[in-house]
GROMACS .gro file of C-alpha atoms in nm:
model
  184
    1MET     CA    1   0.000   0.000   0.000
    2THR     CA    2   0.126   0.346  -0.083
    3ASP     CA    3   0.054   0.685   0.066
    4THR     CA    4   0.079   0.892  -0.250
    5SER     CA    5   0.113   1.224  -0.070
    6LYS     CA    6   0.452   1.126   0.073
    7GLY     CA    7   0.546   0.832  -0.145
    8ALA     CA    8   0.576   0.608   0.162
    9VAL     CA    9   0.520   0.237   0.120
   10PHE     CA   10   0.342   0.039   0.388
   11ASN     CA   11   0.438  -0.328   0.393
   12LEU     CA   12   0.143  -0.521   0.535
   13SER     CA   13   0.355  -0.834   0.579
   14ARG     CA   14   0.547  -0.650   0.853
   15ALA     CA   15   0.228  -0.541   1.029
   16ASP     CA   16   0.290  -0.797   1.308
   17ASP     CA   17   0.557  -0.562   1.431
   18LYS     CA   18   0.347  -0.318   1.636
   19GLU     CA   19   0.622  -0.055   1.637
   20TYR     CA   20   0.648  -0.076   1.256
   21LEU     CA   21   0.271  -0.044   1.219
   22ASN     CA   22   0.241   0.252   1.457
   23ARG     CA   23   0.534   0.432   1.293
   24HIS     CA   24   0.383   0.400   0.946
   25LEU     CA   25   0.029   0.484   1.049
   26SER     CA   26   0.147   0.796   1.233
   27SER     CA   27   0.204   0.976   0.902
   28LEU     CA   28  -0.113   0.867   0.721
   29LYS     CA   29  -0.449   1.040   0.702
   30HIS     CA   30  -0.613   0.775   0.482
   31LEU     CA   31  -0.532   0.405   0.503
   32ASN     CA   32  -0.680   0.206   0.215
   33ILE     CA   33  -0.627  -0.169   0.228
   34THR     CA   34  -0.887  -0.295  -0.016
   35THR     CA   35  -0.910  -0.649  -0.156
   36THR     CA   36  -0.599  -0.775   0.020
   37VAL     CA   37  -0.769  -1.045   0.229
   38ILE     CA   38  -0.620  -0.933   0.560
   39GLY     CA   39  -0.895  -1.120   0.746
   40ASN     CA   40  -0.947  -1.101   1.120
   41ARG     CA   41  -0.574  -1.111   1.192
   42GLY     CA   42  -0.502  -0.800   0.987
   43ALA     CA   43  -0.809  -0.618   1.121
   44ILE     CA   44  -0.704  -0.693   1.479
   45LEU     CA   45  -0.353  -0.558   1.415
   46ILE     CA   46  -0.491  -0.242   1.259
   47ALA     CA   47  -0.739  -0.205   1.546
   48HIS     CA   48  -0.457  -0.218   1.802
   49ALA     CA   49  -0.268   0.051   1.612
   50LEU     CA   50  -0.581   0.269   1.590
   51GLU     CA   51  -0.610   0.270   1.969
   52GLU     CA   52  -0.298   0.489   1.981
   53ASN     CA   53  -0.324   0.663   1.643
   54SER     CA   54  -0.413   1.031   1.611
   55THR     CA   55  -0.368   1.090   1.237
   56VAL     CA   56  -0.574   0.839   1.036
   57ARG     CA   57  -0.907   1.000   0.949
   58LYS     CA   58  -1.027   0.751   0.687
   59LEU     CA   59  -0.990   0.372   0.698
   60THR     CA   60  -1.098   0.163   0.399
   61LEU     CA   61  -1.094  -0.214   0.449
   62GLU     CA   62  -1.333  -0.335   0.178
   63TRP     CA   63  -1.324  -0.695   0.049
   64ASN     CA   64  -1.090  -0.835   0.316
   65GLN     CA   65  -1.282  -1.129   0.464
   66ILE     CA   66  -1.305  -0.954   0.800
   67LYS     CA   67  -1.546  -1.145   1.019
   68ASN     CA   68  -1.688  -1.107   1.369
   69ALA     CA   69  -1.356  -1.108   1.560
   70GLY     CA   70  -1.201  -0.843   1.334
   71ALA     CA   71  -1.509  -0.621   1.358
   72VAL     CA   72  -1.517  -0.657   1.738
   73ALA     CA   73  -1.149  -0.552   1.759
   74LEU     CA   74  -1.214  -0.251   1.535
   75ALA     CA   75  -1.513  -0.161   1.751
   76LYS     CA   76  -1.296  -0.174   2.062
   77SER     CA   77  -1.050   0.067   1.900
   78LEU     CA   78  -1.333   0.313   1.833
   79HIS     CA   79  -1.382   0.351   2.208
   80CYS     CA   80  -1.027   0.497   2.227
   81ASN     CA   81  -0.973   0.659   1.888
   82THR     CA   82  -1.086   1.020   1.856
   83THR     CA   83  -0.968   1.102   1.503
   84LEU     CA   84  -1.115   0.840   1.268
   85GLN     CA   85  -1.405   0.994   1.075
   86THR     CA   86  -1.471   0.738   0.800
   87LEU     CA   87  -1.477   0.361   0.836
   88ASN     CA   88  -1.547   0.151   0.528
   89LEU     CA   89  -1.590  -0.220   0.594
   90GLY     CA   90  -1.796  -0.288   0.282
   91ASP     CA   91  -1.815  -0.641   0.142
   92ASN     CA   92  -1.673  -0.826   0.441
   93HIS     CA   93  -1.842  -1.076   0.674
   94THR     CA   94  -1.889  -0.883   0.999
   95GLY     CA   95  -2.233  -1.033   1.056
   96CYS     CA   96  -2.480  -0.927   1.322
   97GLN     CA   97  -2.239  -0.976   1.616
   98GLY     CA   98  -1.959  -0.771   1.464
   99THR     CA   99  -2.209  -0.505   1.357
  100SER     CA  100  -2.360  -0.496   1.706
  101ALA     CA  101  -2.013  -0.437   1.854
  102LEU     CA  102  -1.953  -0.154   1.608
  103ALA     CA  103  -2.292  -0.006   1.694
  104ARG     CA  104  -2.212  -0.009   2.067
  105ALA     CA  105  -1.885   0.171   1.990
  106LEU     CA  106  -2.074   0.435   1.790
  107GLU     CA  107  -2.280   0.514   2.099
  108ASP     CA  108  -1.962   0.651   2.264
  109ASN     CA  109  -1.763   0.765   1.962
  110ALA     CA  110  -1.818   1.129   1.864
  111THR     CA  111  -1.592   1.136   1.556
  112ILE     CA  112  -1.719   0.869   1.313
  113GLU     CA  113  -1.921   1.052   1.048
  114THR     CA  114  -1.929   0.791   0.770
  115LEU     CA  115  -1.976   0.416   0.810
  116SER     CA  116  -2.010   0.164   0.530
  117LEU     CA  117  -2.117  -0.188   0.619
  118ARG     CA  118  -2.245  -0.269   0.270
  119SER     CA  119  -2.282  -0.645   0.211
  120ASN     CA  120  -2.186  -0.767   0.557
  121ASN     CA  121  -2.485  -0.983   0.653
  122VAL     CA  122  -2.592  -0.730   0.918
  123GLN     CA  123  -2.944  -0.878   0.941
  124VAL     CA  124  -3.221  -0.757   1.174
  125GLN     CA  125  -3.012  -0.792   1.493
  126GLY     CA  126  -2.731  -0.572   1.362
  127ALA     CA  127  -2.976  -0.316   1.222
  128THR     CA  128  -3.152  -0.298   1.559
  129ALA     CA  129  -2.819  -0.230   1.732
  130LEU     CA  130  -2.742   0.042   1.477
  131GLY     CA  131  -3.084   0.193   1.545
  132ARG     CA  132  -2.995   0.218   1.915
  133ALA     CA  133  -2.663   0.381   1.821
  134LEU     CA  134  -2.844   0.639   1.610
  135SER     CA  135  -3.041   0.734   1.924
  136ALA     CA  136  -2.729   0.794   2.133
  137PRO     CA  137  -2.646   1.159   2.209
  138ASN     CA  138  -2.277   1.119   2.113
  139THR     CA  139  -2.342   0.973   1.767
  140ARG     CA  140  -2.223   1.205   1.490
  141LEU     CA  141  -2.293   0.967   1.202
  142GLU     CA  142  -2.383   1.158   0.884
  143SER     CA  143  -2.367   0.874   0.628
  144LEU     CA  144  -2.458   0.507   0.676
  145ASP     CA  145  -2.437   0.249   0.396
  146LEU     CA  146  -2.621  -0.074   0.476
  147GLN     CA  147  -2.692  -0.192   0.122
  148SER     CA  148  -2.749  -0.568   0.075
  149ASN     CA  149  -2.757  -0.685   0.436
  150LYS     CA  150  -3.084  -0.882   0.482
  151ILE     CA  151  -3.217  -0.612   0.713
  152GLU     CA  152  -3.581  -0.666   0.617
  153ASP     CA  153  -3.877  -0.466   0.751
  154ARG     CA  154  -3.799  -0.499   1.125
  155GLY     CA  155  -3.442  -0.381   1.080
  156ALA     CA  156  -3.549  -0.088   0.863
  157MET     CA  157  -3.803   0.017   1.127
  158ALA     CA  158  -3.537  -0.002   1.400
  159ILE     CA  159  -3.318   0.235   1.197
  160ALA     CA  160  -3.605   0.466   1.098
  161GLN     CA  161  -3.738   0.517   1.451
  162PRO     CA  162  -3.450   0.733   1.584
  163LEU     CA  163  -3.442   0.927   1.257
  164ALA     CA  164  -3.797   1.041   1.320
  165SER     CA  165  -3.732   1.173   1.669
  166LYS     CA  166  -3.380   1.174   1.816
  167ASN     CA  167  -3.114   1.169   1.546
  168LEU     CA  168  -3.036   1.503   1.384
  169THR     CA  169  -2.702   1.417   1.220
  170LEU     CA  170  -2.769   1.139   0.965
  171ARG     CA  171  -2.799   1.287   0.617
  172GLU     CA  172  -2.738   0.985   0.392
  173LEU     CA  173  -2.875   0.633   0.437
  174ASN     CA  174  -2.846   0.349   0.185
  175LEU     CA  175  -3.081   0.056   0.253
  176GLY     CA  176  -3.102  -0.077  -0.103
  177GLY     CA  177  -3.116  -0.452  -0.159
  178ASN     CA  178  -3.240  -0.544   0.191
  179ARG     CA  179  -3.574  -0.717   0.133
  180ILE     CA  180  -3.760  -0.421   0.278
  181GLY     CA  181  -4.132  -0.418   0.204
  182TYR     CA  182  -4.399  -0.155   0.249
  183ARG     CA  183  -4.392  -0.202   0.631
  184GLY     CA  184  -4.024  -0.114   0.655
   0.00000   0.00000   0.00000
């Protein structure tokens, strides 16, 4: 991966070395590791680095086979990290448990403005947890992408409820491809 603004190269194979990872992340504002299949192991390493990082504002981890454990680790880092504004986990496998952990983190995190969980099998349980997060006073989420997640009517209603009364920040919501009928 390359940070084009400085020409620095980030070698993911050395990411086990926490010092190496922290040193390289300390100069980046956007870390994009898309379609590299880092899995849970890579997500956990990045999550640990994010706990101490104060420069990365945008993290893109699309198409990396990140599952529940990786999403839970990233969620834990969001409790500490106060600079990350955009988190893109599109097309992974976070499932409802990983999504629920991320939603709980959003309840405390006041910096995440954009979250993409497109195609992550969020389901009704994950959508319900995200609905609770949207009700939290600290949530600053402006854009939420939940396309193709089997959310169905109940999940859509759980997300819509806080939008009607409590949430004043969300401006963009993608619920396409979620088997939502007229009740949702």
